[in-house]
Coordinates of C-alpha atoms in Angstrom, one line a residue:
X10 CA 84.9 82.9 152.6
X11 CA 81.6 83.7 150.8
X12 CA 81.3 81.1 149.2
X13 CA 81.2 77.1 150.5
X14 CA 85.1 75.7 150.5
X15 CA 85.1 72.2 148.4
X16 CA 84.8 69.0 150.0
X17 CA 87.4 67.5 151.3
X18 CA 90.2 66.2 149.1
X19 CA 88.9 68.0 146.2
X20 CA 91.4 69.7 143.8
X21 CA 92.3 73.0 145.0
X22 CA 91.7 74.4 140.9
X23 CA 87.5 72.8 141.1
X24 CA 85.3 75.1 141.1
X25 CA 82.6 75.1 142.7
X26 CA 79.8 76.1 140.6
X27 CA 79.7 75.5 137.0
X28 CA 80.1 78.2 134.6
X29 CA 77.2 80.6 133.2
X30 CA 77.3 82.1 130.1
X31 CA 74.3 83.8 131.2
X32 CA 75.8 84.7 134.1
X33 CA 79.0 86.4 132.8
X34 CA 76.7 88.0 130.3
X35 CA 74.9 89.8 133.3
X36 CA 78.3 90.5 134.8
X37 CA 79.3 92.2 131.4
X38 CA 76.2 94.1 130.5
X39 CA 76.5 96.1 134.4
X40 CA 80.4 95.9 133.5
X41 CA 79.5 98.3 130.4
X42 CA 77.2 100.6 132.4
X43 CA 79.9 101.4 134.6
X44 CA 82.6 101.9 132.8
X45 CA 80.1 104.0 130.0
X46 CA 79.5 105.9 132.4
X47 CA 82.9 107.1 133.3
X48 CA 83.6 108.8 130.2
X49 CA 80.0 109.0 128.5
X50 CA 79.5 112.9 130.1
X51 CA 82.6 114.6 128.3
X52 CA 80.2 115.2 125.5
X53 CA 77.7 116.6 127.7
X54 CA 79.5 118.9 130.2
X55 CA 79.1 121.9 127.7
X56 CA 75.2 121.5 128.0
X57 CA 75.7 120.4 131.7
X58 CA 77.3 123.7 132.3
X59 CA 75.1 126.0 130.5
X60 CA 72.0 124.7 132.9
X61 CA 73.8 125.1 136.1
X62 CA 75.0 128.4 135.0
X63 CA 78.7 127.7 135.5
X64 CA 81.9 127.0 133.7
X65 CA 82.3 124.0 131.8
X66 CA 85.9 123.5 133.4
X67 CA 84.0 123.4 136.6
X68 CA 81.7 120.2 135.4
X69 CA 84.9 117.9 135.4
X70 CA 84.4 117.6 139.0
X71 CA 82.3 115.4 138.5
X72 CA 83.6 112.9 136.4
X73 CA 86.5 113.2 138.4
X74 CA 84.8 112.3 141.8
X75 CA 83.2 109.3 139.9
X76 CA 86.3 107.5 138.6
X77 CA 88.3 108.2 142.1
X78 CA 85.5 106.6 144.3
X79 CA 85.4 103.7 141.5
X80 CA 89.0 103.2 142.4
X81 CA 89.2 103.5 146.5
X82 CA 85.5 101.5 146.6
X83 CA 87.4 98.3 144.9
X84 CA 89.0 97.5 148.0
X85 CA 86.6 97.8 150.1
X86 CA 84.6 95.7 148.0
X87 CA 86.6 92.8 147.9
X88 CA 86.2 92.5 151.7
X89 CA 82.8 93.0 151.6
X90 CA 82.2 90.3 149.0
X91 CA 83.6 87.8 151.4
X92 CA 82.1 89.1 154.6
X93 CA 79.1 89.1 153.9
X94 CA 78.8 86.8 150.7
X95 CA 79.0 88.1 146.9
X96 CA 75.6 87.3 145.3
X97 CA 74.3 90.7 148.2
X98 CA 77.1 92.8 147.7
X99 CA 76.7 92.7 143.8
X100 CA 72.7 93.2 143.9
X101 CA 73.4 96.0 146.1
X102 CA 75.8 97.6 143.8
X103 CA 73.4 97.4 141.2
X104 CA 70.5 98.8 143.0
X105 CA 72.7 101.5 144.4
X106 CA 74.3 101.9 141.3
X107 CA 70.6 102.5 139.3
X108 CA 69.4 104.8 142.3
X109 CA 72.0 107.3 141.8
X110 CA 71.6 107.0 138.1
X111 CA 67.9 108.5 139.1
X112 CA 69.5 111.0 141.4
X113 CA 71.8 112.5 138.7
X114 CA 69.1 112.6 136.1
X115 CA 67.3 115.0 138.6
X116 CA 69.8 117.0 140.0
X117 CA 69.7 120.9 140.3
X118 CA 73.0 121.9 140.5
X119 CA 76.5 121.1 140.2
X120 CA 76.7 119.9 143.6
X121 CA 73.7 117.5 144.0
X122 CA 75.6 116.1 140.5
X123 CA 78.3 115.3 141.8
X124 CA 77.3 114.3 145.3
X125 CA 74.9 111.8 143.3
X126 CA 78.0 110.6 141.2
X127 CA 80.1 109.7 144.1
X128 CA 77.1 107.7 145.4
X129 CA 76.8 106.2 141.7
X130 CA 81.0 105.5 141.3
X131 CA 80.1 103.3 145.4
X132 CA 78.2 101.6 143.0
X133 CA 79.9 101.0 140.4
X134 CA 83.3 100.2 142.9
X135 CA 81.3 97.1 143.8
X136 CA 80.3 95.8 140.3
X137 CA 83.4 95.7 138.9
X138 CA 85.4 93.5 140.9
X139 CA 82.6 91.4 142.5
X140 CA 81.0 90.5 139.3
X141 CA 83.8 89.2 138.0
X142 CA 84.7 87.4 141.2
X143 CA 80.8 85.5 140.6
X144 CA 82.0 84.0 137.4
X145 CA 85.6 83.3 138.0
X146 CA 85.1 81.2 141.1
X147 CA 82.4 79.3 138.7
X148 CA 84.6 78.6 136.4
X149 CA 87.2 75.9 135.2
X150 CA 90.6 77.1 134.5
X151 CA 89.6 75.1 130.9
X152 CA 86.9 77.3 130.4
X153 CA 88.2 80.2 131.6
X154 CA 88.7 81.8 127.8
X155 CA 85.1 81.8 126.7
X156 CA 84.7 83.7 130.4
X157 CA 87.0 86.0 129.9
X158 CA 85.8 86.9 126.6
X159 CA 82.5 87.9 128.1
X160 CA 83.6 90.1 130.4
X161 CA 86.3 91.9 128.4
X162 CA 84.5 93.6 125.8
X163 CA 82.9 96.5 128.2
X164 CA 86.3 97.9 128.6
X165 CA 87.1 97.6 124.9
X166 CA 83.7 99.1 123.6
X167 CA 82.7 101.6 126.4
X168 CA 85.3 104.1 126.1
X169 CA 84.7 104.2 121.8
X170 CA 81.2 104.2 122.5
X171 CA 81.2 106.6 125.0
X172 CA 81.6 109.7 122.6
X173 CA 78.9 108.9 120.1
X174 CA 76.2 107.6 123.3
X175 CA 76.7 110.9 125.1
X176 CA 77.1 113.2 122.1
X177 CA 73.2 111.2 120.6
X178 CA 71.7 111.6 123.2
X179 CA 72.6 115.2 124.4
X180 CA 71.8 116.6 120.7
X181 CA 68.9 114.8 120.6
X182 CA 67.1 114.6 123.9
X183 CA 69.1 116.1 126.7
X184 CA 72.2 115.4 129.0
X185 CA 69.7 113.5 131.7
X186 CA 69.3 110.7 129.3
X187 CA 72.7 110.1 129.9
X188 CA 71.8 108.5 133.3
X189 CA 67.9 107.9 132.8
X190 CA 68.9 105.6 130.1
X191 CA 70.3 103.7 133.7
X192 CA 67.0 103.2 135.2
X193 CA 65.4 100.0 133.0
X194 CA 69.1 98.4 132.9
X195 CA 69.3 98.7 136.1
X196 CA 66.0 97.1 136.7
X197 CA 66.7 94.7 134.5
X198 CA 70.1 93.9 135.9
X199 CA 69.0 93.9 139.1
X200 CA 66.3 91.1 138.4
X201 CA 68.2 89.0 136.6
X202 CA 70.7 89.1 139.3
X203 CA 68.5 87.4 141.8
X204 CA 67.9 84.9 139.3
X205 CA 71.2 84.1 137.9
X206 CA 73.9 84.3 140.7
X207 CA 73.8 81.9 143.3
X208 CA 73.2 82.6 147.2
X209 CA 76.7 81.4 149.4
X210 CA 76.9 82.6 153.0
X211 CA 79.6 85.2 154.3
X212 CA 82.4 84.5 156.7
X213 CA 81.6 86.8 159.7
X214 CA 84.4 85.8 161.0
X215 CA 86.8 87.3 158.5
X216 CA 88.5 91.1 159.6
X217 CA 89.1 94.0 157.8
X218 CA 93.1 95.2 157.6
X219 CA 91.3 98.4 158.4
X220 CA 95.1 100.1 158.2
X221 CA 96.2 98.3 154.9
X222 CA 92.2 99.4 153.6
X223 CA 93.2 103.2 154.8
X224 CA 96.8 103.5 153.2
X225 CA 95.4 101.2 149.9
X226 CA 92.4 104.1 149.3
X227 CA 94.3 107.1 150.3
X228 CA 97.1 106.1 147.5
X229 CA 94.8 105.1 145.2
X230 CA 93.1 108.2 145.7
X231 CA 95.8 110.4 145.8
X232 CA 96.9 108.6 142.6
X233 CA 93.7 109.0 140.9
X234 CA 93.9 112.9 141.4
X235 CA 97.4 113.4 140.4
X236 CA 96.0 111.7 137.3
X237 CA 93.4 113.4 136.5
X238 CA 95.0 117.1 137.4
X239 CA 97.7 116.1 135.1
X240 CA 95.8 115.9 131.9
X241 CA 94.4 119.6 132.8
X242 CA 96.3 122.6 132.7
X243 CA 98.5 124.5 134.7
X244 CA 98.4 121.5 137.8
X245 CA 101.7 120.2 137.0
X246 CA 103.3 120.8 140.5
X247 CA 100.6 119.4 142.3
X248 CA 99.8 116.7 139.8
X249 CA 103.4 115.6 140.6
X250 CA 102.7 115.8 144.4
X251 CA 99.2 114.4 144.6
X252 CA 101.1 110.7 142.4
X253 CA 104.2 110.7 144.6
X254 CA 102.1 111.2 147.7
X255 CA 99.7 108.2 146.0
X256 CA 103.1 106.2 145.2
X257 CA 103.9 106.3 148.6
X258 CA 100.7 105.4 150.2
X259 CA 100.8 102.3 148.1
X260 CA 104.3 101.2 149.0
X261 CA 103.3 101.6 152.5
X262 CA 100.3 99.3 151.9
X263 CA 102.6 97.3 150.2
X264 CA 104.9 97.2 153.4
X265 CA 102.1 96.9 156.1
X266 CA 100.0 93.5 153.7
X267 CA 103.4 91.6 154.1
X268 CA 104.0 91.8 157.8
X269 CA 100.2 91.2 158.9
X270 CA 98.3 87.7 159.4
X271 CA 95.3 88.6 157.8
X272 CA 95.9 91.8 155.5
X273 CA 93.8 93.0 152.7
X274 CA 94.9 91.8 150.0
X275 CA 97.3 88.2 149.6
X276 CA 100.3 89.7 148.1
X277 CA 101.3 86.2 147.2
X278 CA 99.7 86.2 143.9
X279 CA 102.3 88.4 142.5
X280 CA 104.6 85.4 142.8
X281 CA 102.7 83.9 139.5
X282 CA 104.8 85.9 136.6
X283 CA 101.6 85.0 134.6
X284 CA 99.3 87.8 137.1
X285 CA 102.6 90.1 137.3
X286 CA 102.6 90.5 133.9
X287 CA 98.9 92.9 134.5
X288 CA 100.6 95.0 136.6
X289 CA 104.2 95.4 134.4
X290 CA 103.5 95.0 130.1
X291 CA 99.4 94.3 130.8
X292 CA 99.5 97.6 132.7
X293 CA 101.4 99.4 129.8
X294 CA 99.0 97.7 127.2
X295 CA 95.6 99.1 128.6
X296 CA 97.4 102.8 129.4
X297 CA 98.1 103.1 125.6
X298 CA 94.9 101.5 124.1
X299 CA 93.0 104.0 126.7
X300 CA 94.9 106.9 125.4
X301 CA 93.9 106.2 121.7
X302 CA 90.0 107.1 122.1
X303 CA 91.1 110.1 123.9
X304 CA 93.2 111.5 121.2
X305 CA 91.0 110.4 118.0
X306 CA 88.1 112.4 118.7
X307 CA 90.5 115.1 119.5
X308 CA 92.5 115.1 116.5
X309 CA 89.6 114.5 114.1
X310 CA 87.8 117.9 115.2
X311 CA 90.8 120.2 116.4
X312 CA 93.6 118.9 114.0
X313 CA 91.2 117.7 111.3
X314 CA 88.6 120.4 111.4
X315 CA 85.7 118.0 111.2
X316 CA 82.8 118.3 113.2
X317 CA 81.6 115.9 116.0
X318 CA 79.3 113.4 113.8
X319 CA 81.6 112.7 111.3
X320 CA 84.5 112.1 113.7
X321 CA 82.3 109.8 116.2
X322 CA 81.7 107.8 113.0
X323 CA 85.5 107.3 112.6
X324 CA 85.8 106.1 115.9
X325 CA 83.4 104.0 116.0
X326 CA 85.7 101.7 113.7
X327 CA 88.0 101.0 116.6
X328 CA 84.6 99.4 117.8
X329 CA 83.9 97.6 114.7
X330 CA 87.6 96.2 114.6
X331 CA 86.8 94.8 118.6
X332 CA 83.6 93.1 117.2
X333 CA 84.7 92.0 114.4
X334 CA 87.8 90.2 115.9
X335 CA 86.2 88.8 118.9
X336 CA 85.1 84.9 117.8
X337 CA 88.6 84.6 116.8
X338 CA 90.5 85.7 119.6
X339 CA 89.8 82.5 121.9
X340 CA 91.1 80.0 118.7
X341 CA 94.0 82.6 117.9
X342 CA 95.0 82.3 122.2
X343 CA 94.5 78.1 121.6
X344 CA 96.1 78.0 118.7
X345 CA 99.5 79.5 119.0
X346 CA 99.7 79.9 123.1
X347 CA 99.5 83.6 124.9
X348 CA 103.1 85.1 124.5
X349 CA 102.8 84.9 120.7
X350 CA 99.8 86.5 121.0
X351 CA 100.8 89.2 123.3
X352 CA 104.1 89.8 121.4
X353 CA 101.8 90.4 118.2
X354 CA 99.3 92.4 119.3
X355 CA 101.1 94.9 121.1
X356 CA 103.9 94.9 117.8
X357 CA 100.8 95.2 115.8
X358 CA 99.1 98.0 117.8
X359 CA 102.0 100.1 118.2
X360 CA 102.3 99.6 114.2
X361 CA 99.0 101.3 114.2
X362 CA 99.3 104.0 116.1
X363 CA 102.5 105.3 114.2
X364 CA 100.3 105.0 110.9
X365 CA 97.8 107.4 113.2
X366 CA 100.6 109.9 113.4
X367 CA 100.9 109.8 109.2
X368 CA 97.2 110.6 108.8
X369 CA 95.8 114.1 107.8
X370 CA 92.9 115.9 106.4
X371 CA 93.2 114.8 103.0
X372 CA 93.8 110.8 103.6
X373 CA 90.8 109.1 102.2
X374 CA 88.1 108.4 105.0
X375 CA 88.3 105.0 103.6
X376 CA 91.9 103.6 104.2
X377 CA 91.5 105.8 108.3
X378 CA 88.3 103.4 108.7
X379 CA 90.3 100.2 107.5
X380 CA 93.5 101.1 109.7
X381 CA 90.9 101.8 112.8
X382 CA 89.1 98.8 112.2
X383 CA 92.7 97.1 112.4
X384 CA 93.6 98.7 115.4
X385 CA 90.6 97.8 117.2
X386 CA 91.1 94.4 116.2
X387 CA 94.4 94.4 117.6
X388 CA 93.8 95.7 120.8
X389 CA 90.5 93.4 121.5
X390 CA 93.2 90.6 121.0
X391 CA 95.8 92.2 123.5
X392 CA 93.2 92.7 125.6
X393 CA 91.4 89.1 125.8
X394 CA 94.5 87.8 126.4
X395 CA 95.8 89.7 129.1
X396 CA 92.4 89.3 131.1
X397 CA 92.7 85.7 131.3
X398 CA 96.0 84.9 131.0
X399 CA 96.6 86.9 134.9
X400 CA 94.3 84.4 136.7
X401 CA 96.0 81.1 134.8
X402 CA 97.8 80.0 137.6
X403 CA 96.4 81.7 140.3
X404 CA 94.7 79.7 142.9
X405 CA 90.9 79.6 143.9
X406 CA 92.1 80.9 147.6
X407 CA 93.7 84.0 145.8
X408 CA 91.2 84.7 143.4
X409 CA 89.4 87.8 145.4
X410 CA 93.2 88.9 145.8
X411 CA 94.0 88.8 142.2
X412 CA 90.6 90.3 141.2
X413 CA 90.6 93.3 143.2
X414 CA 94.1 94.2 142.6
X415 CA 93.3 93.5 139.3
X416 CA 90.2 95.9 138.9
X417 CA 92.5 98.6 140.6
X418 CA 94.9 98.5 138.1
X419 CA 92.7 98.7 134.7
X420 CA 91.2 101.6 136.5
X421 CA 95.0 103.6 137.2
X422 CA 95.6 102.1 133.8
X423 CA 92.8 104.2 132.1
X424 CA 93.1 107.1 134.1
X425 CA 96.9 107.2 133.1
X426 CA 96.1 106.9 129.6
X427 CA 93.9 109.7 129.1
X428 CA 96.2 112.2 131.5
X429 CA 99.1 110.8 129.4
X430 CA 97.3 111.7 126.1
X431 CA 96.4 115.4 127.3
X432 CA 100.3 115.5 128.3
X433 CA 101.5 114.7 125.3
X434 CA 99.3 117.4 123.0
X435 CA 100.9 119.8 125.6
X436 CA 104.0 118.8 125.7
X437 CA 104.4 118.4 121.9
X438 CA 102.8 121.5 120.6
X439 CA 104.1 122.1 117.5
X440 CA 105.0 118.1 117.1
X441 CA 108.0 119.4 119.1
X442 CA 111.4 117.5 118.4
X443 CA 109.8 114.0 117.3
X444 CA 108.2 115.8 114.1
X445 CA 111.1 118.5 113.6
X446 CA 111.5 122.5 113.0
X447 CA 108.8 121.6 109.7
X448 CA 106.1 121.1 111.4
X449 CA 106.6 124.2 113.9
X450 CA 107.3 126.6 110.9
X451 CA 104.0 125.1 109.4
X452 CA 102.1 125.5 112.6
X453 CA 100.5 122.3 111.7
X454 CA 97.0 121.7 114.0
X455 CA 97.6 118.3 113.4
X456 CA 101.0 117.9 114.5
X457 CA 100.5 117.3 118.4
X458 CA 98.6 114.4 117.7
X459 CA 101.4 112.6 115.4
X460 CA 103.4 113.8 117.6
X461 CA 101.6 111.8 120.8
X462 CA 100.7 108.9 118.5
X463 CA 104.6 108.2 118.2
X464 CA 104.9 108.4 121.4
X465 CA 102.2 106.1 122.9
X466 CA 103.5 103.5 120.2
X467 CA 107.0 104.0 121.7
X468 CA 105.6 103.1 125.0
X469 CA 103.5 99.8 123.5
X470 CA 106.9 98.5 122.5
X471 CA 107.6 98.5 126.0
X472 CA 105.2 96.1 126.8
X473 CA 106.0 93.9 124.2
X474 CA 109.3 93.8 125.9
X475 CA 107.7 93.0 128.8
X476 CA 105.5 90.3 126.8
X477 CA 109.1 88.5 125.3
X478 CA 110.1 87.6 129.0
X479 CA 107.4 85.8 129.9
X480 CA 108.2 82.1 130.0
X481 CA 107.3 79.9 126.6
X482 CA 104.1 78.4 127.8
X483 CA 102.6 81.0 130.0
X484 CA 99.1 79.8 130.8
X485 CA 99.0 76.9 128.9
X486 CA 96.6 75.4 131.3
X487 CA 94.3 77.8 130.4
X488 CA 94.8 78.4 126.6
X489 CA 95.8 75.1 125.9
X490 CA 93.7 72.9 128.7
X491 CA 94.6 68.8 128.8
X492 CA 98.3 69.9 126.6
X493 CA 99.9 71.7 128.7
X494 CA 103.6 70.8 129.6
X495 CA 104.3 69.7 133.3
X496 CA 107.0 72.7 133.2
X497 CA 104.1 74.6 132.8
X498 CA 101.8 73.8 135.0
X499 CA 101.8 75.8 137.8
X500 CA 102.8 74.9 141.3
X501 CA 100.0 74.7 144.4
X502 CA 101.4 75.9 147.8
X503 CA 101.3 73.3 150.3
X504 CA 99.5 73.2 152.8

């Protein structure tokens, strides 16, 4: 393990170091920088492709080779973090995270870009799930809230942000800013790492499932692909192939962890319905919320007609609402337990997006500012609570498990959301039969968009489903620590 096991007769659930605010501030800071920069070029790409002299369609290589090495280099990372101890492996990711930042910034062509984005998404692979392995295994399952709501809010705020950063600083300065922006951050990030996290030596005695590692990345992969050809056009077929090929990678993976001594990751930590629940109503949850600053941008200027500023400035109340809600969302969790509040906040949210699909042109900027701010609110709370309530009763042992799958997920999560919202304006494009022959007759620009916000709040309810079947006291030992119910409490394997 990379870090020291607990004496002797110590409680499987102590931790070992004590938790860091400052430290899970770090973690969240390079959290943001990552994920920012997985969606922060859309608004570029036009300006991208104008000095490299080639299509803009041809620029989406490159975000598309970032966010699939993202996803297969989570894996790997996890291994890597216990082989050769955490506090290297997340330095490195910064350093080599902040390097290619500098190599994108100077790059010549489309292919030096997006060779120097693959190099930056190794990078950024190794933050995510690392970091947030540092500051888990330092903290107490009573403490794990407050943790938790440190590390959530860069995959809350970067995708809102992402569209008004990128589009700032490509109208005001150029696209290289983008990534040269990176290079004190990094430095920064870098230096405080040293500092901050503390030094635990590897087990170079632990293997690597080097088959379960090959069959995990090439469905991830594969998935990842399929994903992102589906929100283009005319890749359906091969969309379709490239996901089932991914599906069936996985399940292999799946097949091959469960017969092995040592595999990659310890399937057993699906057996906590608490850490299911991210991969069944959690995973619904984040691919709708990652769908809606997709389709608001869209739907301000092409159904709308409003230019870029003034819908960036819409958006950015979805970021407000996330703010704005955050010191309450740890009392709301303690107060009422965390299937209320993930039965409310998915109810609420998909209440919000069906509002989405009643707004047009004329509805006062006002009352679209007030329901965004409420939708943001709601999701931060969804959100929050999902992110701590998977590692409630999952044990220290499992924790690098449960991370890693974890971080895989929110990435195939955000990746669905966006190739789901490009489906839907396709598939809907006249509002199709969810708005009626009105709309078609009308040829309403707006009437895709209602028609996908219907449909993503369809698919919320699903989760809140999901939510409903989760025992009464989920978690209590982490949103209610000291109170919880024995029934709740969860049980330790023996030995």
């Amino acid at each position: 393990m990379s870090e020291p096991s607990p004496p002797h007769g110590t409680p499987p659930s102590t931790p070992v170091d004590r938790w860091s605010p400052r430290l899970a501030l770090l973690v969240a800071a390079t959290f943001f920088m990552e994920f920012l920069d997985g969606t922060v070029l859309t608004t570029a790409i036009p300006s991208i492709a104008a000095d490299f002299s080639v299509p803009s369609a041809d620029v989406n290589i490159t975000m598309t080779a970032y966010l699939m090495t993202v996803a297969m280099g989570i894996p790997l990372s996890g291994w890597l973090a216990e082989r050769v101890g955490a506090r290297r492996v997340f330095c490195l990711a910064i350093a080599t995270f902040t390097v290619a930042s500098l190599l994108c910034a100077l790059s010549q062509d489309l292919a030096m870009l997006t060779m120097s984005r693959v190099l930056q998404g190794a990078g950024g692979a190794m933050m995510v799930p690392v970091g947030t392995l540092v500051v888990l295994r330092g903290t107490a399952k009573k403490d794990l809230l407050r943790a938790t709501a440190y590390l959530v809010w860069p995959g809350l705020l970067a995708p809102v942000l992402a569209p008004l950063i990128g589009g700032a600083l490509t109208t005001f300065l150029s696209w290289h800013w983008i990534f040269l922006i990176n290079l004190p951050l990094g430095l920064a990030a870098f230096l405080a790492a040293l500092r901050l996290v503390p030094t635990a030596p590897g087990d170079r005695t632990r293997r690597l499932d080097w088959l379960g590692l090959a069959l995990t990345t090439l469905g991830v992969g594969a998935v990842v692909v399929g994903l992102e050809l589906a929100g283009g056009r005319g890749s359906g077929a091969l969309a379709a192939l490239s996901i089932t090929a991914g599906a069936l990678f996985l399940a292999a993976a799946v097949w091959w962890m469960r017969r092995v001594s040592s595999p990659l990751f310890d399937l057993g930590v699906f057996s906590a319905r608490t850490f299911r629940a991210t991969a069944t109503g959690g995973f619904i949850y984040r691919l709708t919320i990652s769908a809606v600053p997709f389709l608001l941008p869209l739907m301000f200027q092409n159904g709308f007609g409003w230019d870029p500023l003034r819908a960036g400035v819409l958006v950015a109340a979805v970021f407000v609402g996330n703010i704005g809600i955050k010191p309450a969302t740890t009392p709301l969790i303690r107060r009422f337990g965390f299937k209320p509040v993930l039965v409310f906040a998915s109810l609420a949210s998909a209440a919000t997006f069906a509002l989405c699909a009643l707004l047009d042109a004329g509805t006062p900027e006002p009352l679209i500012f007030a329901l965004l701010v409420a939708s943001g609110a709601f999701r931060s709370i969804g959100f929050s609570a999902y992110a701590s309530v998977q590692y409630a009763d999952v044990v220290p042992a499992q924790l690098p498990s449960a991370n890693a799958v974890s971080a895989t997920l929110v990435q195939l999560a955000a990746a669905a959301g966006i190739a789901i919202g490009a489906l839907l304006i396709r598939a809907f494009p006249a509002g199709g039969p969810l708005l009626g022959a009105a709309a078609a007759s009308a040829g309403d620009p707006v009437a895709p968009y209602r028609a996908a916000f219907l449909t993503i709040a369809v698919l919320m309810l699903l989760s809140t489903l999901d939510s409903l079947t989760l025992p009464r006291h989920a978690g209590a030992e982490v949103s209610r620590p000291g109170q919880a119910p024995a029934a709740a409490r969860p049980r330790r394997p023996r030995a």
